JSON list of C-alpha atoms in Angstrom, two decimals:
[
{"chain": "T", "resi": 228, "resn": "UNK", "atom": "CA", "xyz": [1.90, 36.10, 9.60]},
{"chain": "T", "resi": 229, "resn": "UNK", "atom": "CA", "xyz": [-1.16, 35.56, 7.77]},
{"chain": "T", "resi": 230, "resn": "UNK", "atom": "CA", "xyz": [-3.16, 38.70, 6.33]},
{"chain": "T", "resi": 231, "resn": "UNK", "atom": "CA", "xyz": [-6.57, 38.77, 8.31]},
{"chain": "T", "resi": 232, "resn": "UNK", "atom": "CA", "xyz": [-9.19, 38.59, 5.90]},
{"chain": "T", "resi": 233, "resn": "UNK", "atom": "CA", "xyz": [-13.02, 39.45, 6.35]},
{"chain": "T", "resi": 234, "resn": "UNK", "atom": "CA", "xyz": [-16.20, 37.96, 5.33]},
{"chain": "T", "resi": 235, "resn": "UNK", "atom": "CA", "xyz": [-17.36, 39.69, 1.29]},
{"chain": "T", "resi": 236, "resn": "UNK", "atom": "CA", "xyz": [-20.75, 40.26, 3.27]},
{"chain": "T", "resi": 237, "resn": "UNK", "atom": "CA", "xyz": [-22.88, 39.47, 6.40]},
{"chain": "T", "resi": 238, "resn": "UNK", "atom": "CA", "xyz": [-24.27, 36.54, 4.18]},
{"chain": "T", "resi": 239, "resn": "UNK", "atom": "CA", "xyz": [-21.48, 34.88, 3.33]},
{"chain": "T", "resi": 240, "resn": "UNK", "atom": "CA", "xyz": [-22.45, 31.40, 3.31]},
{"chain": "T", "resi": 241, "resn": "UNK", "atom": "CA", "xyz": [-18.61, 30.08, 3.95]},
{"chain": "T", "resi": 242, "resn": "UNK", "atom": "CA", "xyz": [-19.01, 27.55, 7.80]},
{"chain": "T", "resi": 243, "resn": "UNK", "atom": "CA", "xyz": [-16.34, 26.77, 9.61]},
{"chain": "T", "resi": 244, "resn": "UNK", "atom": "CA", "xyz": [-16.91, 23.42, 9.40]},
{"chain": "T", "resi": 245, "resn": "UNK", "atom": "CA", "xyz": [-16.51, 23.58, 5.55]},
{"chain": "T", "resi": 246, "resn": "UNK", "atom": "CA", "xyz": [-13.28, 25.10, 5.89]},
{"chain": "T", "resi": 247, "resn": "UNK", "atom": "CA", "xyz": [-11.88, 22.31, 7.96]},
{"chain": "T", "resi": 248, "resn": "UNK", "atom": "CA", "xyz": [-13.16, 19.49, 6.27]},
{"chain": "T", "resi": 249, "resn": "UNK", "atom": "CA", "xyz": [-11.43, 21.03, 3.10]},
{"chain": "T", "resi": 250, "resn": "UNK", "atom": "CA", "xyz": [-8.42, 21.36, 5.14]},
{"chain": "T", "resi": 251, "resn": "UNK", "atom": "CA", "xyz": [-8.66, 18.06, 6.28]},
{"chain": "T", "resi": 252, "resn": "UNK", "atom": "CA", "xyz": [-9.12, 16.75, 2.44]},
{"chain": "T", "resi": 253, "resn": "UNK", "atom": "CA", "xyz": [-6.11, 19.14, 1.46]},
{"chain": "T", "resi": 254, "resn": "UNK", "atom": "CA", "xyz": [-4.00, 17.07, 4.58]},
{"chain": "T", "resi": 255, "resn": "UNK", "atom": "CA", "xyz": [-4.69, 13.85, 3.12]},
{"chain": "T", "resi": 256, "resn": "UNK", "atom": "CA", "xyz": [-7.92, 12.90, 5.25]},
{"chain": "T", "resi": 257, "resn": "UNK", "atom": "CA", "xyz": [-9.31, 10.40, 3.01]},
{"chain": "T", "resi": 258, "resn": "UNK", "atom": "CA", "xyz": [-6.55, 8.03, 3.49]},
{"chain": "T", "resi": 259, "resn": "UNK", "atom": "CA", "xyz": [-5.12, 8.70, 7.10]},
{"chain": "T", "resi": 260, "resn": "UNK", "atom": "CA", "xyz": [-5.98, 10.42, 10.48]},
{"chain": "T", "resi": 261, "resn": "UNK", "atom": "CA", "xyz": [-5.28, 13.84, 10.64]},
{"chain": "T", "resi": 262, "resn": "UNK", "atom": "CA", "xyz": [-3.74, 15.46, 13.77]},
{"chain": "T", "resi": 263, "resn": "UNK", "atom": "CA", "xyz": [-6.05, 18.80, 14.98]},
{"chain": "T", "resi": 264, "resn": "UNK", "atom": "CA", "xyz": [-3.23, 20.70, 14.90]},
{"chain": "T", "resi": 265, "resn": "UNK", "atom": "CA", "xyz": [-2.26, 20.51, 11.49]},
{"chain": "T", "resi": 266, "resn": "UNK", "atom": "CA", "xyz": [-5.83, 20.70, 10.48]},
{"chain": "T", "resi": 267, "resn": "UNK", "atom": "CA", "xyz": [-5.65, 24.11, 12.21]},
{"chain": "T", "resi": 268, "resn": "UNK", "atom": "CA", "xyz": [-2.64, 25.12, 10.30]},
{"chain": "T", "resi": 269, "resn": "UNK", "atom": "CA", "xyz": [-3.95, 24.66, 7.30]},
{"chain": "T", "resi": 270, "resn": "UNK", "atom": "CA", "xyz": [-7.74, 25.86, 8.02]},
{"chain": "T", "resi": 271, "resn": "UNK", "atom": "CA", "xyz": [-6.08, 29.41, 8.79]},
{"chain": "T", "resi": 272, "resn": "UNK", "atom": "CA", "xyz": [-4.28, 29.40, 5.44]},
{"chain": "T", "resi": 273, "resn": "UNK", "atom": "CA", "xyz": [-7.41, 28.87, 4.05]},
{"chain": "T", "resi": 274, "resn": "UNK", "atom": "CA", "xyz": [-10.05, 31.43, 6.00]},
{"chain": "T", "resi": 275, "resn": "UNK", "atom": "CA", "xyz": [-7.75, 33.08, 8.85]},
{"chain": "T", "resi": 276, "resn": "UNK", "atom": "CA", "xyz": [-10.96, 35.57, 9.60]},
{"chain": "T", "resi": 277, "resn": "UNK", "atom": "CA", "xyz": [-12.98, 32.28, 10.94]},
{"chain": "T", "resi": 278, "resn": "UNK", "atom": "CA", "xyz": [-10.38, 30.46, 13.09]},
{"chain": "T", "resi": 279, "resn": "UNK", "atom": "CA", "xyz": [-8.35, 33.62, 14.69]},
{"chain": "T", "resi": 280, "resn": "UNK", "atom": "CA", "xyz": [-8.81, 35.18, 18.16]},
{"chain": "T", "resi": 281, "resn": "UNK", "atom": "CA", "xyz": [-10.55, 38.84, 17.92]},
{"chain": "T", "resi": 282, "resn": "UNK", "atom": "CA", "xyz": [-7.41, 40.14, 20.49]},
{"chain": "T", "resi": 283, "resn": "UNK", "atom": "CA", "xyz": [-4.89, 38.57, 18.11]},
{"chain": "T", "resi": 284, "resn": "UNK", "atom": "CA", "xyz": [-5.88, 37.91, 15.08]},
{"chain": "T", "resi": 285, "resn": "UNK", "atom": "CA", "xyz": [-2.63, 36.93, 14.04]},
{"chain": "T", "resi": 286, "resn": "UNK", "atom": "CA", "xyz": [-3.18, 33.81, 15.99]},
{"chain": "T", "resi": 287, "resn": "UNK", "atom": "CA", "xyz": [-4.68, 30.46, 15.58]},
{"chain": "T", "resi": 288, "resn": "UNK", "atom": "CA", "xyz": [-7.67, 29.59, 18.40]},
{"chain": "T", "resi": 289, "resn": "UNK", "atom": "CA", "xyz": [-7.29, 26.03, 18.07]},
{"chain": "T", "resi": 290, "resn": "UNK", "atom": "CA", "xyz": [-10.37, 25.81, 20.05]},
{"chain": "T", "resi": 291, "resn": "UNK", "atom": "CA", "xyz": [-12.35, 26.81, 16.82]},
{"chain": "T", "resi": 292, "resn": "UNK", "atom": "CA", "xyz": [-10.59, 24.31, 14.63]},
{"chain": "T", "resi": 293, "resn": "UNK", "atom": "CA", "xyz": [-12.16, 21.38, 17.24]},
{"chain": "T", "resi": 294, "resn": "UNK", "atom": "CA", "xyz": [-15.74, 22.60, 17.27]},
{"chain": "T", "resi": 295, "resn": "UNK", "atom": "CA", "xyz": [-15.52, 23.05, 13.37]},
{"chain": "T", "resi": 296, "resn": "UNK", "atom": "CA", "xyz": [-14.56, 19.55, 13.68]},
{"chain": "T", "resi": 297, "resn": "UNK", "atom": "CA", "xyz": [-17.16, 18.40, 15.55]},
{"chain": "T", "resi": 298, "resn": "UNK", "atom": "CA", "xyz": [-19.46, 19.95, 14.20]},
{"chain": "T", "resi": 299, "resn": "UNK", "atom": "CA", "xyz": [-18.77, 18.50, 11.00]},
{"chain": "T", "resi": 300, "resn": "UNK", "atom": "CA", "xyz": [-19.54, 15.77, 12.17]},
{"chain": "T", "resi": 301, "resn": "UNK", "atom": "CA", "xyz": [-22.69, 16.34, 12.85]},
{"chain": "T", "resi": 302, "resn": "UNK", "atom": "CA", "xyz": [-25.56, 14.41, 10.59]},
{"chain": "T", "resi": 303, "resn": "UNK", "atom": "CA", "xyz": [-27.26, 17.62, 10.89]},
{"chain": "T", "resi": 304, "resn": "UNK", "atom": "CA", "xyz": [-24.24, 19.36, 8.88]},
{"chain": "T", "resi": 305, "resn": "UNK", "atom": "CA", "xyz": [-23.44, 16.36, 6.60]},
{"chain": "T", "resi": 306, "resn": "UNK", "atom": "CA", "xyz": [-21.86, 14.18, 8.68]},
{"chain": "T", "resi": 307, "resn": "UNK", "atom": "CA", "xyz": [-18.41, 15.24, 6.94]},
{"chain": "T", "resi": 308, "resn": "UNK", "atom": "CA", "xyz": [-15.79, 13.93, 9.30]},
{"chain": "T", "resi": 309, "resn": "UNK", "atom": "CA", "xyz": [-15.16, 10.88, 11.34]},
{"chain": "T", "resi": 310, "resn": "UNK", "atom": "CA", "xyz": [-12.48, 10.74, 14.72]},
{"chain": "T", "resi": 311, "resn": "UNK", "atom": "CA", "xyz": [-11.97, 12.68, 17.44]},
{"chain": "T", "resi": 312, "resn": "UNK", "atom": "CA", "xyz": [-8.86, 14.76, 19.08]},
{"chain": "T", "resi": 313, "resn": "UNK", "atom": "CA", "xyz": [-6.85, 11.95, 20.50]},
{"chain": "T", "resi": 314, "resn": "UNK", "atom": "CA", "xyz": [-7.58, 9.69, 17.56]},
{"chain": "T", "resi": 315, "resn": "UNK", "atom": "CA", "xyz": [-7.27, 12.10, 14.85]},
{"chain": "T", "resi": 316, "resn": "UNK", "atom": "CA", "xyz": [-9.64, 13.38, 11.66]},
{"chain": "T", "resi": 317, "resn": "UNK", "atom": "CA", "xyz": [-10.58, 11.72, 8.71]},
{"chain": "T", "resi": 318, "resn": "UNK", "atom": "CA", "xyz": [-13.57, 12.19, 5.85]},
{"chain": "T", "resi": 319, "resn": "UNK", "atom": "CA", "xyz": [-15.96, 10.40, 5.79]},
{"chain": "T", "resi": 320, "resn": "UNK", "atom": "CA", "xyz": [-17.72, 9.59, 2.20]},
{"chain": "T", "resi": 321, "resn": "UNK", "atom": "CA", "xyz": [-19.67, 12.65, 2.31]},
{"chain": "T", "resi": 322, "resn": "UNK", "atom": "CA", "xyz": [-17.03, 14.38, 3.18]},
{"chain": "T", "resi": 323, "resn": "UNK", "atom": "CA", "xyz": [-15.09, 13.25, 0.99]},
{"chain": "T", "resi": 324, "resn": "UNK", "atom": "CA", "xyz": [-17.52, 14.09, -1.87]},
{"chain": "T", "resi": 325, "resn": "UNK", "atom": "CA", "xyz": [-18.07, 17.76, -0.28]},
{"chain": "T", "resi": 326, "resn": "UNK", "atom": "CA", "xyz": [-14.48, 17.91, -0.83]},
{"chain": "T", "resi": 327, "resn": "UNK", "atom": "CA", "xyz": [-14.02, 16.88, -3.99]},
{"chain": "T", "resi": 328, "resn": "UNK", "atom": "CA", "xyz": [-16.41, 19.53, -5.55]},
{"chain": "T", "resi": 329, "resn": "UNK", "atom": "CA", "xyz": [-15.78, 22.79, -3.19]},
{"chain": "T", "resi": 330, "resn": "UNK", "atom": "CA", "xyz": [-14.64, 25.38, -4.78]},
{"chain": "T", "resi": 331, "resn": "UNK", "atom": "CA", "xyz": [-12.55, 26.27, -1.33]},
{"chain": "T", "resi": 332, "resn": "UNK", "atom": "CA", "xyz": [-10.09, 24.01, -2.98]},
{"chain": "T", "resi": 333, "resn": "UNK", "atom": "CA", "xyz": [-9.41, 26.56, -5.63]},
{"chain": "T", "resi": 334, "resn": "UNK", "atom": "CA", "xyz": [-7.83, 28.68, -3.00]},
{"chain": "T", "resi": 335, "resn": "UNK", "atom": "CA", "xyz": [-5.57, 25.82, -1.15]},
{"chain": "T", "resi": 336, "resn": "UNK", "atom": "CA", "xyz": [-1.99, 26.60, -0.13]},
{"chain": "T", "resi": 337, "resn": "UNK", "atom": "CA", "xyz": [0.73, 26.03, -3.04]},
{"chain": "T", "resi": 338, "resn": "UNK", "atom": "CA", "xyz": [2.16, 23.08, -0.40]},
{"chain": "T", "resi": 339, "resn": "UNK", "atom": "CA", "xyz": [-1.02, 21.78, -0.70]},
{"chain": "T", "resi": 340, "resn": "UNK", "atom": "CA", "xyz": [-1.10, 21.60, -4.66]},
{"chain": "T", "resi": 341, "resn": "UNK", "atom": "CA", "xyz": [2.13, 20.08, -5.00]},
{"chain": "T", "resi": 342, "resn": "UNK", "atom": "CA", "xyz": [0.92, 17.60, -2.13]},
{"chain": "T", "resi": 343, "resn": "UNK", "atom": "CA", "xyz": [-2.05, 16.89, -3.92]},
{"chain": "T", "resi": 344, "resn": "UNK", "atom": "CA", "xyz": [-0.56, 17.28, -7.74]},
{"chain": "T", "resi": 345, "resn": "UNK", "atom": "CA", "xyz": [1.46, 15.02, -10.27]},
{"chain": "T", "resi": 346, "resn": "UNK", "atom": "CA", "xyz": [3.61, 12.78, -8.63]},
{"chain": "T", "resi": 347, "resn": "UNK", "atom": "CA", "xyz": [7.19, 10.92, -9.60]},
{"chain": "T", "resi": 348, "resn": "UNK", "atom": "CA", "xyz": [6.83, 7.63, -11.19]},
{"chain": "T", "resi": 349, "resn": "UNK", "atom": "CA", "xyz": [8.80, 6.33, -8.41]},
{"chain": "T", "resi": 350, "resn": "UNK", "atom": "CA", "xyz": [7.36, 7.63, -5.60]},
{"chain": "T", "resi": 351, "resn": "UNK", "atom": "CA", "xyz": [5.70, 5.97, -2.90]},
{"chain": "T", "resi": 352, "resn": "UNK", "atom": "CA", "xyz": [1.89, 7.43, -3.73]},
{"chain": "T", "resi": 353, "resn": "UNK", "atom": "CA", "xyz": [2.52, 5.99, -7.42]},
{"chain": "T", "resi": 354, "resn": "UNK", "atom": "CA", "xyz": [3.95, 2.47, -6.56]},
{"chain": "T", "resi": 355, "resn": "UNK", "atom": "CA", "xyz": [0.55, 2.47, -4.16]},
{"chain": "T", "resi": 356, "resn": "UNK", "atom": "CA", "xyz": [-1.23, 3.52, -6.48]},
{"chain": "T", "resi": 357, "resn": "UNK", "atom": "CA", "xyz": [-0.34, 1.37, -9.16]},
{"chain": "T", "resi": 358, "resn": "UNK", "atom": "CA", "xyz": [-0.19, -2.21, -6.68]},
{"chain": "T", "resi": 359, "resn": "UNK", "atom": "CA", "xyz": [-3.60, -1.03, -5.84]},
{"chain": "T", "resi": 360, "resn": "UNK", "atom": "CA", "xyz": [-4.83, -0.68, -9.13]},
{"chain": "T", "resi": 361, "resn": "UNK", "atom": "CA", "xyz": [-3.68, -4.00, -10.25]},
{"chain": "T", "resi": 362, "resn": "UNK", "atom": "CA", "xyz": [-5.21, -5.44, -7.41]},
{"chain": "T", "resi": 363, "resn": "UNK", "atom": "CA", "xyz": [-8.89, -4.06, -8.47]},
{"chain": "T", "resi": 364, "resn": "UNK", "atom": "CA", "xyz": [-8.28, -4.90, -11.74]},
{"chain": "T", "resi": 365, "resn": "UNK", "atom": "CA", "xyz": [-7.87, -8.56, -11.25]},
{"chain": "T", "resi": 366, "resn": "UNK", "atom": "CA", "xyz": [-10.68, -8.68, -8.76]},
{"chain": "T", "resi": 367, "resn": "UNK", "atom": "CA", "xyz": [-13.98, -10.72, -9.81]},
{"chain": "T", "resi": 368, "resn": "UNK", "atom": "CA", "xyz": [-16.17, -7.47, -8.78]},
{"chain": "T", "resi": 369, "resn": "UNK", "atom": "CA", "xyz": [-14.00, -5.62, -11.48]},
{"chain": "T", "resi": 370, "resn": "UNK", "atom": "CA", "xyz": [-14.39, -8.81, -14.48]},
{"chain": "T", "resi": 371, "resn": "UNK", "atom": "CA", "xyz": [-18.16, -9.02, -13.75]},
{"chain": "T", "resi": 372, "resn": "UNK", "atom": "CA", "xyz": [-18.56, -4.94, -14.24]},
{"chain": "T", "resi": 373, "resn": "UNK", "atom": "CA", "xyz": [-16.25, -4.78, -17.05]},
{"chain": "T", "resi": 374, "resn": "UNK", "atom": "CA", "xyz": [-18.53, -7.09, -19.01]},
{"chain": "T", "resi": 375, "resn": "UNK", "atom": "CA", "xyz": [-21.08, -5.00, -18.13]},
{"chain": "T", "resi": 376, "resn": "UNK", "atom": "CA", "xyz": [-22.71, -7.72, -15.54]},
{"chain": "T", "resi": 377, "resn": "UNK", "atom": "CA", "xyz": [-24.10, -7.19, -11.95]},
{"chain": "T", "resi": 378, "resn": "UNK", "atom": "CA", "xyz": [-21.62, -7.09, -9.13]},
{"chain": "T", "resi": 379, "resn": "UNK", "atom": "CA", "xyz": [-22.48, -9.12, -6.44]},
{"chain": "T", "resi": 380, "resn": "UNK", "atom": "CA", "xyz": [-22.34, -8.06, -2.90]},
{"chain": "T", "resi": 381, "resn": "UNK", "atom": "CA", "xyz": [-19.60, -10.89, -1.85]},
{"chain": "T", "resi": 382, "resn": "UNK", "atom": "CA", "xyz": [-17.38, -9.18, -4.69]},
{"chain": "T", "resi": 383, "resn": "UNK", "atom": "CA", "xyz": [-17.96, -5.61, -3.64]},
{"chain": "T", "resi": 384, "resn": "UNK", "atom": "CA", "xyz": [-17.17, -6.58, -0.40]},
{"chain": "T", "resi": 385, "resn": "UNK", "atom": "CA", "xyz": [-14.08, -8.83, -1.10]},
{"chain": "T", "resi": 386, "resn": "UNK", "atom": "CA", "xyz": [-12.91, -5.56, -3.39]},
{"chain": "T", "resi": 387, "resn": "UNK", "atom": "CA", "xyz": [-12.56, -3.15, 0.05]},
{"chain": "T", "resi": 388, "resn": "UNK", "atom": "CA", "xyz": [-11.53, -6.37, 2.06]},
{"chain": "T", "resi": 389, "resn": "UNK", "atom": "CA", "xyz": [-14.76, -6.18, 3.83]},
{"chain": "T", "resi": 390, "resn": "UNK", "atom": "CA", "xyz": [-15.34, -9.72, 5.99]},
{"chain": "T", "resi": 391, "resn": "UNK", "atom": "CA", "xyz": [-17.56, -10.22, 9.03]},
{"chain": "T", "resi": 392, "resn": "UNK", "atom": "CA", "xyz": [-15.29, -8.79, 11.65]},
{"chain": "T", "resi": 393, "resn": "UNK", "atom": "CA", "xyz": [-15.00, -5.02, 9.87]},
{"chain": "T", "resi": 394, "resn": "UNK", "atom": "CA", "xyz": [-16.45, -2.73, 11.94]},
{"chain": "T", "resi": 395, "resn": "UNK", "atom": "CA", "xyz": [-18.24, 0.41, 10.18]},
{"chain": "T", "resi": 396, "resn": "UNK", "atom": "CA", "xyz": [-16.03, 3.05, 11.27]},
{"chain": "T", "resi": 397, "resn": "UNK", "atom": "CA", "xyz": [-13.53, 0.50, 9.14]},
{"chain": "T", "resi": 398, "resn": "UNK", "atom": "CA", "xyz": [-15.83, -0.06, 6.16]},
{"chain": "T", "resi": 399, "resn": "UNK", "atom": "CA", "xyz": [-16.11, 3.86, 6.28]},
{"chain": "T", "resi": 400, "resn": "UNK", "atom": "CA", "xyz": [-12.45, 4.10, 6.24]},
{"chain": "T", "resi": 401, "resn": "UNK", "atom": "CA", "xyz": [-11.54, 1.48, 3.57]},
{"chain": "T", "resi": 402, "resn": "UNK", "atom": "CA", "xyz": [-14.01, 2.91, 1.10]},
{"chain": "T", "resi": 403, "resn": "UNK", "atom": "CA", "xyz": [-13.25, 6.71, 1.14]},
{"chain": "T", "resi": 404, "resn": "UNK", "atom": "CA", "xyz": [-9.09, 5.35, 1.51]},
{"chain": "T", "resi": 405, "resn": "UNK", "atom": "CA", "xyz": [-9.42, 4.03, -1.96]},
{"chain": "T", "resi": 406, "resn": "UNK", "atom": "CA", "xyz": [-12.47, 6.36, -3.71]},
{"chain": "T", "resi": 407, "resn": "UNK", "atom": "CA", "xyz": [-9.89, 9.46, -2.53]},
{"chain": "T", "resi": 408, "resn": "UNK", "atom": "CA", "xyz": [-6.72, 7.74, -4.44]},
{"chain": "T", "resi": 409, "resn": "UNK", "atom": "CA", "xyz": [-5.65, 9.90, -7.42]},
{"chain": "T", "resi": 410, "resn": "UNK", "atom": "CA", "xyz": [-6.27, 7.15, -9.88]},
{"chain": "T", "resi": 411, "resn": "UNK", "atom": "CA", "xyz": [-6.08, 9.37, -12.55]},
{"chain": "T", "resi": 412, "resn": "UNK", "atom": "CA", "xyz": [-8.59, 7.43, -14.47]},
{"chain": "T", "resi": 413, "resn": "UNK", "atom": "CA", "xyz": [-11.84, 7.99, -15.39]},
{"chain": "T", "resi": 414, "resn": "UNK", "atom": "CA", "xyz": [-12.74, 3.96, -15.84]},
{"chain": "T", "resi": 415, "resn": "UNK", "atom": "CA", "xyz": [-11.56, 3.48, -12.37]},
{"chain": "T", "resi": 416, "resn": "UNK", "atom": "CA", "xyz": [-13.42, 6.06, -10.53]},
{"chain": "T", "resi": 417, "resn": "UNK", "atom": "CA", "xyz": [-16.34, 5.36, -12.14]},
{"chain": "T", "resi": 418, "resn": "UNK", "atom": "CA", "xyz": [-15.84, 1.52, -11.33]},
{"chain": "T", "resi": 419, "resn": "UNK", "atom": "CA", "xyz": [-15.69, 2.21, -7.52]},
{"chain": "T", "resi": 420, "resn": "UNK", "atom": "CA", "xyz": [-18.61, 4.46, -7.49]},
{"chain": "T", "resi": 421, "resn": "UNK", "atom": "CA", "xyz": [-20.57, 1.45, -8.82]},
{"chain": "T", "resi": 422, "resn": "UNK", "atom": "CA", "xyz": [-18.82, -0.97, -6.49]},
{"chain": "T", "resi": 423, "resn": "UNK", "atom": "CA", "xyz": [-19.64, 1.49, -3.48]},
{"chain": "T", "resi": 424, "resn": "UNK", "atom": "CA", "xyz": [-23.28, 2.06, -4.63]},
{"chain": "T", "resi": 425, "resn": "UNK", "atom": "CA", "xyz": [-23.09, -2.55, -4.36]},
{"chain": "T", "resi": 426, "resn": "UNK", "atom": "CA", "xyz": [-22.25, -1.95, -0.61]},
{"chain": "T", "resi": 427, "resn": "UNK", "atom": "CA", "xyz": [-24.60, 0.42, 0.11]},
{"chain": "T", "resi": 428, "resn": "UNK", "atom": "CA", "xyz": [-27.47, -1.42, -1.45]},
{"chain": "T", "resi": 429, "resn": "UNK", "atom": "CA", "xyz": [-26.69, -4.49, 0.83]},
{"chain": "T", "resi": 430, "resn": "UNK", "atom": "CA", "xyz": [-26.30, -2.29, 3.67]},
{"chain": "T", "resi": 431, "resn": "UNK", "atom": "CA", "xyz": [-29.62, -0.57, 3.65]},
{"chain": "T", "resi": 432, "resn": "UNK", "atom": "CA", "xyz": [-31.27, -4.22, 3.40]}
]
């Protein structure tokens, strides 16, 4: 049973729909769709005072967890999440960046470290990983940037396997998929940051 915990004071700037979009990034929402209920799980592991009933505080109200999804949603709050209940939860770019720099991370779940942490060399994150990395690596959009010329848009675009028929809940999906990898490599992060800031550029045209 998770300890209740309380608020350090009446301005305590923590949102519920922070908590669940670091839950979500904790569950592995930058690469797949996240069912509600384990996003619920794993929100009241992280802030149990936010997402309990006030009868039972011992419990999860799972109607909490969706608004804090929702809301998260909202371009008004960041627009941090992407999905819905029946589809399933997944950060969006922002989100994904929110995540990346909260410090609500600090406090994640030990299952969520080792999910998260070093993996085997033959594991199925690693072989991914590494089929993935070769892949960008012999890309034109990586050759033009590693001789420190412009990447075109038709590269960037070839790079996420971004054609005509990709929707933009799918370019949304194929970016933050391979910006939330664990490359483990400073060169390569910074390379799709550039190739991402390409797409963007084109898009706002």
């Amino acid at each position: 049973m998770a300890e209740k915990q309380s608020p350090k004071n009446l301005t305590d700037p923590l949102r519920q729909y922070h908590v669940v979009t670091a839950a979500l990034h904790q569950l592995g929402g930058g690469s797949r769709a996240v069912d509600t209920e384990d996003v619920a799980v794993r929100s009241f592991e992280l802030a149990p005072y936010l997402f309990a009933w006030q009868k039972y505080p011992e419990q999860i109200n799972l109607e909490l967890v969706r608004v804090a999804l929702s809301d998260a949603k909202k371009p008004k709050n960041g627009g941090l999440t992407s999905g819905s209940g029946r589809a399933g939860w997944r950060l969006t770019q922002r989100g994904l960046a929110w995540a990346q720099q909260s410090s609500l991370l600090d406090s994640r779940p030990a299952s969520a470290t080792k999910a998260r942490g070093k993996r085997t060399a033959g594991s199925v994150d690693v072989v991914r990983r590494n089929r993935e990395k070769a892949r960008l690596e012999g890309s034109a959009a990586w050759q033009a940037w590693s001789k420190g010329q412009l990447v075109s848009q038709r590269d960037a675009r070839a790079l996420f396997r971004i054609d005509q028929y990709t929707t933009d809940e799918m370019v949304e999906i194929k970016i933050v998929r391979l910006l939330d990898m664990p490359w483990n490599d400073s060169q390569t992060d910074r390379f799709l940051k550039h190739a991402t800031d390409i797409l963007r550029q084109g898009a706002a045209r």
